[in-house]
């Protein structure tokens, strides 16, 4: 068995969450496949029109009768509050939030019979989230793909566990196999939130080019895209200070070295990136990917990924239990 109190709370078999990655891979097909495999699948709700969100949720409902989450970002909900209402209206069992303070969203989720998961990047953010009444906290380390902070997973997770316990904490960032899941549990987390490994799933809605790039990448190929802050305004109103991590492309390499020019041409570059998101060819620009890419060697069905995570974690924990538990003899 590989069960934690998180599993009981969420009604899932395994302590694994497929990360909410906006429109980048986390559509209804992937979310349903992960949930049907016994973990918690997530539909990326940010950067979706109201009509698309309704359609994706209806499709997801038709593909699984197991728990799933809908993920939003705080800046998106600031501009599109109707998205949150749609998630509640369509009875999403779990709502998760990233990139900013939750405010009254946990209470509103609870009023709609939904659980609320909050992603954080610092201990201070975790305490704020706990005080806001969230049900689960994701402590995301800087290794993660997409938007993240500056503190590594190994340092962040145990601090958050200590700060907000007994509230369930999930580890995120740099986890792509069962050894990482086992390490998260040893750090005191009750499971793992995993993104990049599921971007390289057969059911993920990104292009095969993006998936193959993940398989071919080394960890050092996933870089912090600092120029993003020169192209886009920093969101305010409780948003977290984050910078995206992505595979280095010719676009990233070029503009990272010309940040002042990028700032001067920000309107044009914003348009190019937003068009890439809409046209689903973001792999040419900023393909969000974590350092765990170096651990990923193939493109597999989501069900197989979940099974491997569980089997490898069990083996790793069993191996750890064989260590000599005699008291050490110090000189």
PDB file of C-alpha atoms in Angstrom:
ATOM      1  CA  UNK A   1       0.000   0.000   0.000  1.00  0.00           C
ATOM      2  CA  UNK A   2       1.081   3.586  -0.623  1.00  0.00           C
ATOM      3  CA  UNK A   3      -1.621   5.600   1.083  1.00  0.00           C
ATOM      4  CA  UNK A   4      -1.466   8.753   3.159  1.00  0.00           C
ATOM      5  CA  UNK A   5      -4.149  10.886   4.858  1.00  0.00           C
ATOM      6  CA  UNK A   6      -4.216  12.935   1.644  1.00  0.00           C
ATOM      7  CA  UNK A   7      -5.628   9.903  -0.164  1.00  0.00           C
ATOM      8  CA  UNK A   8      -8.452   9.596   2.361  1.00  0.00           C
ATOM      9  CA  UNK A   9      -9.242  13.312   2.164  1.00  0.00           C
ATOM     10  CA  UNK A  10      -9.350  13.409  -1.643  1.00  0.00           C
ATOM     11  CA  UNK A  11     -10.814   9.947  -2.185  1.00  0.00           C
ATOM     12  CA  UNK A  12      -7.950   8.761  -4.387  1.00  0.00           C
ATOM     13  CA  UNK A  13      -5.959   5.545  -4.353  1.00  0.00           C
ATOM     14  CA  UNK A  14      -2.462   7.007  -4.642  1.00  0.00           C
ATOM     15  CA  UNK A  15      -0.858  10.209  -3.254  1.00  0.00           C
ATOM     16  CA  UNK A  16      -0.141  11.637  -6.701  1.00  0.00           C
ATOM     17  CA  UNK A  17      -1.557  14.761  -8.341  1.00  0.00           C
ATOM     18  CA  UNK A  18      -1.082  15.592 -12.003  1.00  0.00           C
ATOM     19  CA  UNK A  19      -0.237  19.270 -11.980  1.00  0.00           C
ATOM     20  CA  UNK A  20      -2.530  21.876 -13.460  1.00  0.00           C
ATOM     21  CA  UNK A  21      -0.550  23.279 -16.374  1.00  0.00           C
ATOM     22  CA  UNK A  22      -2.989  25.743 -17.876  1.00  0.00           C
ATOM     23  CA  UNK A  23      -3.736  24.835 -21.478  1.00  0.00           C
ATOM     24  CA  UNK A  24      -0.291  23.231 -21.851  1.00  0.00           C
ATOM     25  CA  UNK A  25      -1.097  19.555 -21.882  1.00  0.00           C
ATOM     26  CA  UNK A  26      -3.603  19.303 -19.054  1.00  0.00           C
ATOM     27  CA  UNK A  27      -6.836  18.810 -20.959  1.00  0.00           C
ATOM     28  CA  UNK A  28      -9.721  16.512 -20.134  1.00  0.00           C
ATOM     29  CA  UNK A  29      -8.161  13.427 -21.730  1.00  0.00           C
ATOM     30  CA  UNK A  30      -5.040  13.553 -19.572  1.00  0.00           C
ATOM     31  CA  UNK A  31      -6.949  14.459 -16.393  1.00  0.00           C
ATOM     32  CA  UNK A  32      -9.378  11.577 -16.897  1.00  0.00           C
ATOM     33  CA  UNK A  33      -6.583   9.090 -17.595  1.00  0.00           C
ATOM     34  CA  UNK A  34      -4.735  10.082 -14.421  1.00  0.00           C
ATOM     35  CA  UNK A  35      -7.877   9.949 -12.275  1.00  0.00           C
ATOM     36  CA  UNK A  36      -8.884   6.588 -13.728  1.00  0.00           C
ATOM     37  CA  UNK A  37      -5.424   5.300 -12.819  1.00  0.00           C
ATOM     38  CA  UNK A  38      -6.073   6.091  -9.144  1.00  0.00           C
ATOM     39  CA  UNK A  39      -4.328   9.455  -8.802  1.00  0.00           C
ATOM     40  CA  UNK A  40      -5.829  12.959  -8.980  1.00  0.00           C
ATOM     41  CA  UNK A  41      -6.034  14.291 -12.528  1.00  0.00           C
ATOM     42  CA  UNK A  42      -6.221  18.023 -13.090  1.00  0.00           C
ATOM     43  CA  UNK A  43      -7.856  20.078 -15.815  1.00  0.00           C
ATOM     44  CA  UNK A  44      -5.950  23.276 -16.521  1.00  0.00           C
ATOM     45  CA  UNK A  45      -8.593  25.992 -16.272  1.00  0.00           C
ATOM     46  CA  UNK A  46      -6.500  29.117 -16.821  1.00  0.00           C
ATOM     47  CA  UNK A  47      -6.322  30.747 -20.265  1.00  0.00           C
ATOM     48  CA  UNK A  48      -9.534  28.986 -21.321  1.00  0.00           C
ATOM     49  CA  UNK A  49     -12.651  30.751 -22.501  1.00  0.00           C
ATOM     50  CA  UNK A  50     -15.829  30.170 -20.516  1.00  0.00           C
ATOM     51  CA  UNK A  51     -17.212  28.041 -23.335  1.00  0.00           C
ATOM     52  CA  UNK A  52     -14.057  25.925 -23.572  1.00  0.00           C
ATOM     53  CA  UNK A  53     -13.975  25.438 -19.792  1.00  0.00           C
ATOM     54  CA  UNK A  54     -17.579  24.236 -19.784  1.00  0.00           C
ATOM     55  CA  UNK A  55     -16.903  21.851 -22.664  1.00  0.00           C
ATOM     56  CA  UNK A  56     -13.756  20.446 -21.088  1.00  0.00           C
ATOM     57  CA  UNK A  57     -15.464  19.905 -17.744  1.00  0.00           C
ATOM     58  CA  UNK A  58     -18.426  18.176 -19.384  1.00  0.00           C
ATOM     59  CA  UNK A  59     -16.077  15.941 -21.356  1.00  0.00           C
ATOM     60  CA  UNK A  60     -14.046  15.160 -18.243  1.00  0.00           C
ATOM     61  CA  UNK A  61     -17.216  14.214 -16.363  1.00  0.00           C
ATOM     62  CA  UNK A  62     -18.107  11.807 -19.179  1.00  0.00           C
ATOM     63  CA  UNK A  63     -14.679  10.150 -19.065  1.00  0.00           C
ATOM     64  CA  UNK A  64     -14.308   9.486 -15.338  1.00  0.00           C
ATOM     65  CA  UNK A  65     -16.423   9.088 -12.223  1.00  0.00           C
ATOM     66  CA  UNK A  66     -13.409   9.562  -9.960  1.00  0.00           C
ATOM     67  CA  UNK A  67     -12.236  12.747  -8.214  1.00  0.00           C
ATOM     68  CA  UNK A  68     -10.428  15.370 -10.274  1.00  0.00           C
ATOM     69  CA  UNK A  69      -9.280  18.952  -9.832  1.00  0.00           C
ATOM     70  CA  UNK A  70      -9.640  22.134 -11.845  1.00  0.00           C
ATOM     71  CA  UNK A  71      -6.630  24.415 -11.628  1.00  0.00           C
ATOM     72  CA  UNK A  72      -6.568  28.183 -11.977  1.00  0.00           C
ATOM     73  CA  UNK A  73      -3.981  30.901 -11.530  1.00  0.00           C
ATOM     74  CA  UNK A  74      -4.706  33.873  -9.317  1.00  0.00           C
ATOM     75  CA  UNK A  75      -3.958  36.468 -12.031  1.00  0.00           C
ATOM     76  CA  UNK A  76      -6.376  34.690 -14.403  1.00  0.00           C
ATOM     77  CA  UNK A  77      -9.193  34.671 -11.849  1.00  0.00           C
ATOM     78  CA  UNK A  78      -8.570  38.340 -11.124  1.00  0.00           C
ATOM     79  CA  UNK A  79      -9.482  39.030 -14.740  1.00  0.00           C
ATOM     80  CA  UNK A  80     -11.965  36.193 -15.288  1.00  0.00           C
ATOM     81  CA  UNK A  81     -13.866  35.503 -12.034  1.00  0.00           C
ATOM     82  CA  UNK A  82     -16.562  33.703 -14.036  1.00  0.00           C
ATOM     83  CA  UNK A  83     -14.167  30.766 -14.471  1.00  0.00           C
ATOM     84  CA  UNK A  84     -14.312  29.997 -10.753  1.00  0.00           C
ATOM     85  CA  UNK A  85     -18.090  30.174 -10.783  1.00  0.00           C
ATOM     86  CA  UNK A  86     -18.238  27.749 -13.713  1.00  0.00           C
ATOM     87  CA  UNK A  87     -16.073  25.249 -11.834  1.00  0.00           C
ATOM     88  CA  UNK A  88     -18.431  25.423  -8.850  1.00  0.00           C
ATOM     89  CA  UNK A  89     -21.553  25.376 -10.990  1.00  0.00           C
ATOM     90  CA  UNK A  90     -20.402  22.161 -12.687  1.00  0.00           C
ATOM     91  CA  UNK A  91     -19.596  20.568  -9.308  1.00  0.00           C
ATOM     92  CA  UNK A  92     -15.840  20.218  -9.613  1.00  0.00           C
ATOM     93  CA  UNK A  93     -14.812  18.164  -6.568  1.00  0.00           C
ATOM     94  CA  UNK A  94     -11.447  19.925  -6.137  1.00  0.00           C
ATOM     95  CA  UNK A  95     -10.234  23.392  -7.118  1.00  0.00           C
ATOM     96  CA  UNK A  96      -6.553  24.280  -7.030  1.00  0.00           C
ATOM     97  CA  UNK A  97      -4.884  27.681  -7.276  1.00  0.00           C
ATOM     98  CA  UNK A  98      -1.385  28.825  -8.181  1.00  0.00           C
ATOM     99  CA  UNK A  99       0.607  32.050  -8.461  1.00  0.00           C
ATOM    100  CA  UNK A 100      -1.179  34.141  -5.851  1.00  0.00           C
ATOM    101  CA  UNK A 101      -2.986  34.501  -2.555  1.00  0.00           C
ATOM    102  CA  UNK A 102      -6.279  32.587  -2.258  1.00  0.00           C
ATOM    103  CA  UNK A 103      -8.287  35.288  -0.490  1.00  0.00           C
ATOM    104  CA  UNK A 104     -11.869  34.117   0.057  1.00  0.00           C
ATOM    105  CA  UNK A 105     -11.722  31.403  -2.629  1.00  0.00           C
ATOM    106  CA  UNK A 106     -11.319  28.504  -0.152  1.00  0.00           C
ATOM    107  CA  UNK A 107     -14.489  29.530   1.687  1.00  0.00           C
ATOM    108  CA  UNK A 108     -16.367  29.869  -1.591  1.00  0.00           C
ATOM    109  CA  UNK A 109     -15.125  26.460  -2.703  1.00  0.00           C
ATOM    110  CA  UNK A 110     -16.250  24.891   0.571  1.00  0.00           C
ATOM    111  CA  UNK A 111     -19.675  26.493   0.191  1.00  0.00           C
ATOM    112  CA  UNK A 112     -19.874  24.706  -3.160  1.00  0.00           C
ATOM    113  CA  UNK A 113     -18.827  21.367  -1.596  1.00  0.00           C
ATOM    114  CA  UNK A 114     -15.374  21.480  -3.199  1.00  0.00           C
ATOM    115  CA  UNK A 115     -11.975  21.015  -1.606  1.00  0.00           C
ATOM    116  CA  UNK A 116      -9.290  23.656  -2.154  1.00  0.00           C
ATOM    117  CA  UNK A 117      -5.589  23.121  -2.900  1.00  0.00           C
ATOM    118  CA  UNK A 118      -3.096  26.009  -2.866  1.00  0.00           C
ATOM    119  CA  UNK A 119       0.382  26.025  -4.411  1.00  0.00           C
ATOM    120  CA  UNK A 120       3.094  28.061  -2.671  1.00  0.00           C
ATOM    121  CA  UNK A 121       6.809  28.791  -3.076  1.00  0.00           C
ATOM    122  CA  UNK A 122       7.805  30.047   0.390  1.00  0.00           C
ATOM    123  CA  UNK A 123       7.035  29.262   4.008  1.00  0.00           C
ATOM    124  CA  UNK A 124       5.368  32.652   4.419  1.00  0.00           C
ATOM    125  CA  UNK A 125       3.003  31.937   1.526  1.00  0.00           C
ATOM    126  CA  UNK A 126       2.195  28.547   3.045  1.00  0.00           C
ATOM    127  CA  UNK A 127       1.243  30.092   6.400  1.00  0.00           C
ATOM    128  CA  UNK A 128      -0.944  32.650   4.647  1.00  0.00           C
ATOM    129  CA  UNK A 129      -2.677  29.878   2.687  1.00  0.00           C
ATOM    130  CA  UNK A 130      -3.227  27.804   5.810  1.00  0.00           C
ATOM    131  CA  UNK A 131      -4.755  30.803   7.577  1.00  0.00           C
ATOM    132  CA  UNK A 132      -7.072  31.238   4.569  1.00  0.00           C
ATOM    133  CA  UNK A 133      -8.596  27.812   5.169  1.00  0.00           C
ATOM    134  CA  UNK A 134      -7.154  25.753   2.301  1.00  0.00           C
ATOM    135  CA  UNK A 135      -7.400  21.964   2.558  1.00  0.00           C
ATOM    136  CA  UNK A 136      -4.040  21.015   1.009  1.00  0.00           C
ATOM    137  CA  UNK A 137      -0.833  22.917   0.263  1.00  0.00           C
ATOM    138  CA  UNK A 138       1.561  22.205  -2.604  1.00  0.00           C
ATOM    139  CA  UNK A 139       5.109  23.278  -1.756  1.00  0.00           C
ATOM    140  CA  UNK A 140       6.688  23.838  -5.163  1.00  0.00           C
ATOM    141  CA  UNK A 141      10.454  23.991  -5.444  1.00  0.00           C
ATOM    142  CA  UNK A 142      12.377  25.997  -7.998  1.00  0.00           C
ATOM    143  CA  UNK A 143      13.163  22.903 -10.095  1.00  0.00           C
ATOM    144  CA  UNK A 144       9.586  22.866 -11.353  1.00  0.00           C
ATOM    145  CA  UNK A 145       8.510  23.807 -14.851  1.00  0.00           C
ATOM    146  CA  UNK A 146       6.235  26.740 -15.512  1.00  0.00           C
ATOM    147  CA  UNK A 147       6.034  29.603 -13.041  1.00  0.00           C
ATOM    148  CA  UNK A 148       7.906  29.091  -9.781  1.00  0.00           C
ATOM    149  CA  UNK A 149       9.983  30.603  -7.035  1.00  0.00           C
ATOM    150  CA  UNK A 150      13.637  30.422  -6.000  1.00  0.00           C
ATOM    151  CA  UNK A 151      13.794  27.856  -3.175  1.00  0.00           C
ATOM    152  CA  UNK A 152      14.625  24.240  -3.989  1.00  0.00           C
ATOM    153  CA  UNK A 153      12.210  21.419  -3.236  1.00  0.00           C
ATOM    154  CA  UNK A 154      14.551  19.709  -0.775  1.00  0.00           C
ATOM    155  CA  UNK A 155      14.836  22.858   1.339  1.00  0.00           C
ATOM    156  CA  UNK A 156      11.259  24.071   0.986  1.00  0.00           C
ATOM    157  CA  UNK A 157       9.122  20.997   1.635  1.00  0.00           C
ATOM    158  CA  UNK A 158      10.187  20.117   5.200  1.00  0.00           C
ATOM    159  CA  UNK A 159       9.954  23.771   6.239  1.00  0.00           C
ATOM    160  CA  UNK A 160       6.400  24.015   4.921  1.00  0.00           C
ATOM    161  CA  UNK A 161       5.478  20.710   6.580  1.00  0.00           C
ATOM    162  CA  UNK A 162       6.767  22.040   9.897  1.00  0.00           C
ATOM    163  CA  UNK A 163       5.012  25.387   9.453  1.00  0.00           C
ATOM    164  CA  UNK A 164       1.489  24.207   8.565  1.00  0.00           C
ATOM    165  CA  UNK A 165       1.185  20.669   9.928  1.00  0.00           C
ATOM    166  CA  UNK A 166      -1.037  18.702  10.282  1.00  0.00           C
ATOM    167  CA  UNK A 167      -2.413  20.276   7.097  1.00  0.00           C
ATOM    168  CA  UNK A 168      -1.499  17.940   4.207  1.00  0.00           C
ATOM    169  CA  UNK A 169       1.446  19.112   2.115  1.00  0.00           C
ATOM    170  CA  UNK A 170       2.378  17.857  -1.342  1.00  0.00           C
ATOM    171  CA  UNK A 171       5.883  18.227  -2.767  1.00  0.00           C
ATOM    172  CA  UNK A 172       6.433  19.578  -6.279  1.00  0.00           C
ATOM    173  CA  UNK A 173       9.481  20.315  -8.388  1.00  0.00           C
ATOM    174  CA  UNK A 174      12.015  17.846  -9.745  1.00  0.00           C
ATOM    175  CA  UNK A 175       9.827  14.762  -9.231  1.00  0.00           C
ATOM    176  CA  UNK A 176       9.387  12.445 -12.206  1.00  0.00           C
ATOM    177  CA  UNK A 177       9.797   8.931 -10.838  1.00  0.00           C
ATOM    178  CA  UNK A 178       9.007   6.860  -7.772  1.00  0.00           C
ATOM    179  CA  UNK A 179      12.269   7.740  -6.073  1.00  0.00           C
ATOM    180  CA  UNK A 180      11.174  11.369  -6.057  1.00  0.00           C
ATOM    181  CA  UNK A 181       7.758  10.418  -4.673  1.00  0.00           C
ATOM    182  CA  UNK A 182       9.431   8.355  -1.946  1.00  0.00           C
ATOM    183  CA  UNK A 183      11.745  11.256  -1.115  1.00  0.00           C
ATOM    184  CA  UNK A 184       8.739  13.561  -0.806  1.00  0.00           C
ATOM    185  CA  UNK A 185       7.151  11.207   1.707  1.00  0.00           C
ATOM    186  CA  UNK A 186      10.380  10.976   3.704  1.00  0.00           C
ATOM    187  CA  UNK A 187      10.510  14.782   3.823  1.00  0.00           C
ATOM    188  CA  UNK A 188       7.116  14.728   5.524  1.00  0.00           C
ATOM    189  CA  UNK A 189       4.906  15.479   2.526  1.00  0.00           C
ATOM    190  CA  UNK A 190       1.800  13.355   2.000  1.00  0.00           C
ATOM    191  CA  UNK A 191       2.294  13.024  -1.745  1.00  0.00           C
ATOM    192  CA  UNK A 192       3.596  14.709  -4.866  1.00  0.00           C
ATOM    193  CA  UNK A 193       2.272  17.144  -7.457  1.00  0.00           C
ATOM    194  CA  UNK A 194       3.897  16.218 -10.780  1.00  0.00           C
ATOM    195  CA  UNK A 195       3.901  18.209 -14.004  1.00  0.00           C
ATOM    196  CA  UNK A 196       6.653  17.598 -16.556  1.00  0.00           C
ATOM    197  CA  UNK A 197       6.438  13.807 -16.405  1.00  0.00           C
ATOM    198  CA  UNK A 198       2.761  14.079 -17.399  1.00  0.00           C
ATOM    199  CA  UNK A 199       3.486  16.577 -20.184  1.00  0.00           C
ATOM    200  CA  UNK A 200       5.363  13.652 -21.740  1.00  0.00           C
ATOM    201  CA  UNK A 201       2.278  11.412 -21.459  1.00  0.00           C
ATOM    202  CA  UNK A 202       0.516  10.135 -24.556  1.00  0.00           C
ATOM    203  CA  UNK A 203      -2.708  11.849 -23.489  1.00  0.00           C
ATOM    204  CA  UNK A 204      -1.151  15.288 -22.933  1.00  0.00           C
ATOM    205  CA  UNK A 205      -2.455  17.805 -25.441  1.00  0.00           C
ATOM    206  CA  UNK A 206       0.889  19.410 -26.326  1.00  0.00           C
ATOM    207  CA  UNK A 207       2.620  18.552 -29.603  1.00  0.00           C
ATOM    208  CA  UNK A 208       4.783  15.484 -30.130  1.00  0.00           C
ATOM    209  CA  UNK A 209       7.641  17.899 -30.797  1.00  0.00           C
ATOM    210  CA  UNK A 210       7.366  19.255 -27.253  1.00  0.00           C
ATOM    211  CA  UNK A 211       7.149  15.756 -25.791  1.00  0.00           C
ATOM    212  CA  UNK A 212      10.192  14.547 -27.729  1.00  0.00           C
ATOM    213  CA  UNK A 213      12.101  17.645 -26.633  1.00  0.00           C
ATOM    214  CA  UNK A 214      11.442  16.717 -22.997  1.00  0.00           C
ATOM    215  CA  UNK A 215      12.700  13.178 -23.568  1.00  0.00           C
ATOM    216  CA  UNK A 216      15.844  14.493 -25.268  1.00  0.00           C
ATOM    217  CA  UNK A 217      16.546  17.222 -22.686  1.00  0.00           C
ATOM    218  CA  UNK A 218      19.057  17.256 -19.891  1.00  0.00           C
ATOM    219  CA  UNK A 219      18.129  18.967 -16.636  1.00  0.00           C
ATOM    220  CA  UNK A 220      20.305  21.975 -17.440  1.00  0.00           C
ATOM    221  CA  UNK A 221      18.303  22.566 -20.618  1.00  0.00           C
ATOM    222  CA  UNK A 222      15.332  23.702 -18.496  1.00  0.00           C
ATOM    223  CA  UNK A 223      16.204  27.288 -17.624  1.00  0.00           C
ATOM    224  CA  UNK A 224      14.626  30.162 -15.749  1.00  0.00           C
ATOM    225  CA  UNK A 225      13.246  32.535 -18.400  1.00  0.00           C
ATOM    226  CA  UNK A 226      14.125  35.803 -16.682  1.00  0.00           C
ATOM    227  CA  UNK A 227      13.254  37.833 -19.790  1.00  0.00           C
ATOM    228  CA  UNK A 228       9.588  37.001 -19.193  1.00  0.00           C
ATOM    229  CA  UNK A 229       9.482  39.880 -16.701  1.00  0.00           C
ATOM    230  CA  UNK A 230      10.664  42.253 -19.426  1.00  0.00           C
ATOM    231  CA  UNK A 231       7.961  41.092 -21.839  1.00  0.00           C
ATOM    232  CA  UNK A 232       5.018  40.893 -19.413  1.00  0.00           C
ATOM    233  CA  UNK A 233       4.020  43.129 -16.519  1.00  0.00           C
ATOM    234  CA  UNK A 234       4.350  41.660 -13.060  1.00  0.00           C
ATOM    235  CA  UNK A 235       0.795  41.004 -11.825  1.00  0.00           C
ATOM    236  CA  UNK A 236      -0.184  42.705  -8.581  1.00  0.00           C
ATOM    237  CA  UNK A 237      -3.048  42.318  -6.114  1.00  0.00           C
ATOM    238  CA  UNK A 238      -1.664  39.407  -4.133  1.00  0.00           C
ATOM    239  CA  UNK A 239       0.142  37.617  -6.966  1.00  0.00           C
ATOM    240  CA  UNK A 240       3.298  35.718  -6.054  1.00  0.00           C
ATOM    241  CA  UNK A 241       6.737  36.725  -7.370  1.00  0.00           C
ATOM    242  CA  UNK A 242       7.481  33.937  -9.839  1.00  0.00           C
ATOM    243  CA  UNK A 243       9.494  33.376 -13.015  1.00  0.00           C
ATOM    244  CA  UNK A 244       8.835  30.593 -15.554  1.00  0.00           C
ATOM    245  CA  UNK A 245      11.165  27.687 -16.238  1.00  0.00           C
ATOM    246  CA  UNK A 246      11.197  26.280 -19.762  1.00  0.00           C
ATOM    247  CA  UNK A 247      13.345  24.416 -22.247  1.00  0.00           C
ATOM    248  CA  UNK A 248      15.811  26.738 -23.909  1.00  0.00           C
ATOM    249  CA  UNK A 249      14.704  27.513 -27.455  1.00  0.00           C
ATOM    250  CA  UNK A 250      16.173  29.896 -30.020  1.00  0.00           C
ATOM    251  CA  UNK A 251      13.522  32.404 -28.889  1.00  0.00           C
ATOM    252  CA  UNK A 252      14.538  32.087 -25.230  1.00  0.00           C
ATOM    253  CA  UNK A 253      18.265  32.126 -25.956  1.00  0.00           C
ATOM    254  CA  UNK A 254      17.993  35.199 -28.180  1.00  0.00           C
ATOM    255  CA  UNK A 255      15.903  37.342 -25.846  1.00  0.00           C
ATOM    256  CA  UNK A 256      17.601  36.282 -22.610  1.00  0.00           C
ATOM    257  CA  UNK A 257      20.702  37.998 -23.983  1.00  0.00           C
ATOM    258  CA  UNK A 258      18.812  41.138 -25.042  1.00  0.00           C
ATOM    259  CA  UNK A 259      16.492  41.909 -22.169  1.00  0.00           C
ATOM    260  CA  UNK A 260      16.524  45.683 -22.675  1.00  0.00           C
ATOM    261  CA  UNK A 261      15.602  45.230 -26.340  1.00  0.00           C
ATOM    262  CA  UNK A 262      12.872  42.762 -25.334  1.00  0.00           C
ATOM    263  CA  UNK A 263      11.419  45.367 -22.980  1.00  0.00           C
ATOM    264  CA  UNK A 264      11.358  47.875 -25.809  1.00  0.00           C
ATOM    265  CA  UNK A 265       9.597  45.388 -28.096  1.00  0.00           C
ATOM    266  CA  UNK A 266       7.340  43.951 -25.429  1.00  0.00           C
ATOM    267  CA  UNK A 267       4.059  44.580 -27.270  1.00  0.00           C
ATOM    268  CA  UNK A 268       5.190  42.606 -30.297  1.00  0.00           C
ATOM    269  CA  UNK A 269       6.664  39.788 -28.213  1.00  0.00           C
ATOM    270  CA  UNK A 270       3.530  39.572 -26.071  1.00  0.00           C
ATOM    271  CA  UNK A 271       1.514  39.166 -29.234  1.00  0.00           C
ATOM    272  CA  UNK A 272       3.786  36.401 -30.521  1.00  0.00           C
ATOM    273  CA  UNK A 273       3.581  34.458 -27.271  1.00  0.00           C
ATOM    274  CA  UNK A 274      -0.173  34.850 -26.880  1.00  0.00           C
ATOM    275  CA  UNK A 275      -0.668  33.741 -30.488  1.00  0.00           C
ATOM    276  CA  UNK A 276       1.531  30.704 -29.789  1.00  0.00           C
ATOM    277  CA  UNK A 277      -0.653  29.797 -26.805  1.00  0.00           C
ATOM    278  CA  UNK A 278      -3.826  30.078 -28.878  1.00  0.00           C
ATOM    279  CA  UNK A 279      -2.336  28.179 -31.818  1.00  0.00           C
ATOM    280  CA  UNK A 280      -0.813  25.528 -29.524  1.00  0.00           C
ATOM    281  CA  UNK A 281       2.734  25.860 -30.820  1.00  0.00           C
ATOM    282  CA  UNK A 282       4.329  27.173 -27.632  1.00  0.00           C
ATOM    283  CA  UNK A 283       7.191  24.678 -28.094  1.00  0.00           C
ATOM    284  CA  UNK A 284       8.766  27.196 -30.512  1.00  0.00           C
ATOM    285  CA  UNK A 285       8.758  29.936 -27.896  1.00  0.00           C
ATOM    286  CA  UNK A 286       8.636  29.102 -24.171  1.00  0.00           C
ATOM    287  CA  UNK A 287       7.887  25.378 -23.654  1.00  0.00           C
ATOM    288  CA  UNK A 288       7.358  25.217 -19.886  1.00  0.00           C
ATOM    289  CA  UNK A 289       9.358  22.260 -18.564  1.00  0.00           C
ATOM    290  CA  UNK A 290      11.024  21.388 -15.258  1.00  0.00           C
ATOM    291  CA  UNK A 291      14.484  20.106 -14.467  1.00  0.00           C
ATOM    292  CA  UNK A 292      12.959  16.647 -14.031  1.00  0.00           C
ATOM    293  CA  UNK A 293      13.158  16.407 -17.847  1.00  0.00           C
ATOM    294  CA  UNK A 294      16.552  14.814 -17.294  1.00  0.00           C
ATOM    295  CA  UNK A 295      14.798  11.873 -15.625  1.00  0.00           C
ATOM    296  CA  UNK A 296      12.305  11.276 -18.437  1.00  0.00           C
ATOM    297  CA  UNK A 297      13.305   8.795 -21.117  1.00  0.00           C
ATOM    298  CA  UNK A 298      10.056   8.022 -22.923  1.00  0.00           C
ATOM    299  CA  UNK A 299       6.516   9.059 -23.815  1.00  0.00           C
ATOM    300  CA  UNK A 300       4.060   6.746 -22.091  1.00  0.00           C
ATOM    301  CA  UNK A 301       0.352   6.433 -21.291  1.00  0.00           C
ATOM    302  CA  UNK A 302      -0.640   8.262 -18.122  1.00  0.00           C
ATOM    303  CA  UNK A 303      -1.817   5.011 -16.554  1.00  0.00           C
ATOM    304  CA  UNK A 304       1.647   3.503 -16.950  1.00  0.00           C
ATOM    305  CA  UNK A 305       3.256   6.611 -15.489  1.00  0.00           C
ATOM    306  CA  UNK A 306       1.087   6.402 -12.366  1.00  0.00           C
ATOM    307  CA  UNK A 307       1.803   2.691 -11.958  1.00  0.00           C
ATOM    308  CA  UNK A 308       5.555   3.200 -12.318  1.00  0.00           C
ATOM    309  CA  UNK A 309       5.541   6.045  -9.811  1.00  0.00           C
ATOM    310  CA  UNK A 310       3.790   3.862  -7.256  1.00  0.00           C
ATOM    311  CA  UNK A 311       5.854   0.721  -7.862  1.00  0.00           C
ATOM    312  CA  UNK A 312       9.169   2.597  -7.803  1.00  0.00           C
ATOM    313  CA  UNK A 313       8.206   4.517  -4.659  1.00  0.00           C
ATOM    314  CA  UNK A 314       7.277   1.303  -2.879  1.00  0.00           C
ATOM    315  CA  UNK A 315      10.598  -0.274  -3.880  1.00  0.00           C
ATOM    316  CA  UNK A 316      12.549   2.796  -2.769  1.00  0.00           C
ATOM    317  CA  UNK A 317      10.810   2.950   0.606  1.00  0.00           C
ATOM    318  CA  UNK A 318      11.257  -0.767   1.117  1.00  0.00           C
ATOM    319  CA  UNK A 319      14.948  -0.427   0.368  1.00  0.00           C
ATOM    320  CA  UNK A 320      15.254   2.431   2.824  1.00  0.00           C
ATOM    321  CA  UNK A 321      13.623   0.332   5.539  1.00  0.00           C
ATOM    322  CA  UNK A 322      16.439  -2.211   5.215  1.00  0.00           C
ATOM    323  CA  UNK A 323      19.033   0.284   6.371  1.00  0.00           C
ATOM    324  CA  UNK A 324      20.740  -0.607   9.616  1.00  0.00           C
ATOM    325  CA  UNK A 325      18.688   1.014  12.374  1.00  0.00           C
ATOM    326  CA  UNK A 326      21.221   0.472  15.117  1.00  0.00           C
ATOM    327  CA  UNK A 327      22.290   3.557  16.962  1.00  0.00           C
ATOM    328  CA  UNK A 328      25.387   5.025  15.303  1.00  0.00           C
ATOM    329  CA  UNK A 329      28.678   4.741  17.152  1.00  0.00           C
ATOM    330  CA  UNK A 330      30.401   8.083  17.260  1.00  0.00           C
ATOM    331  CA  UNK A 331      34.103   8.355  17.900  1.00  0.00           C
TER     332      UNK A 331
END
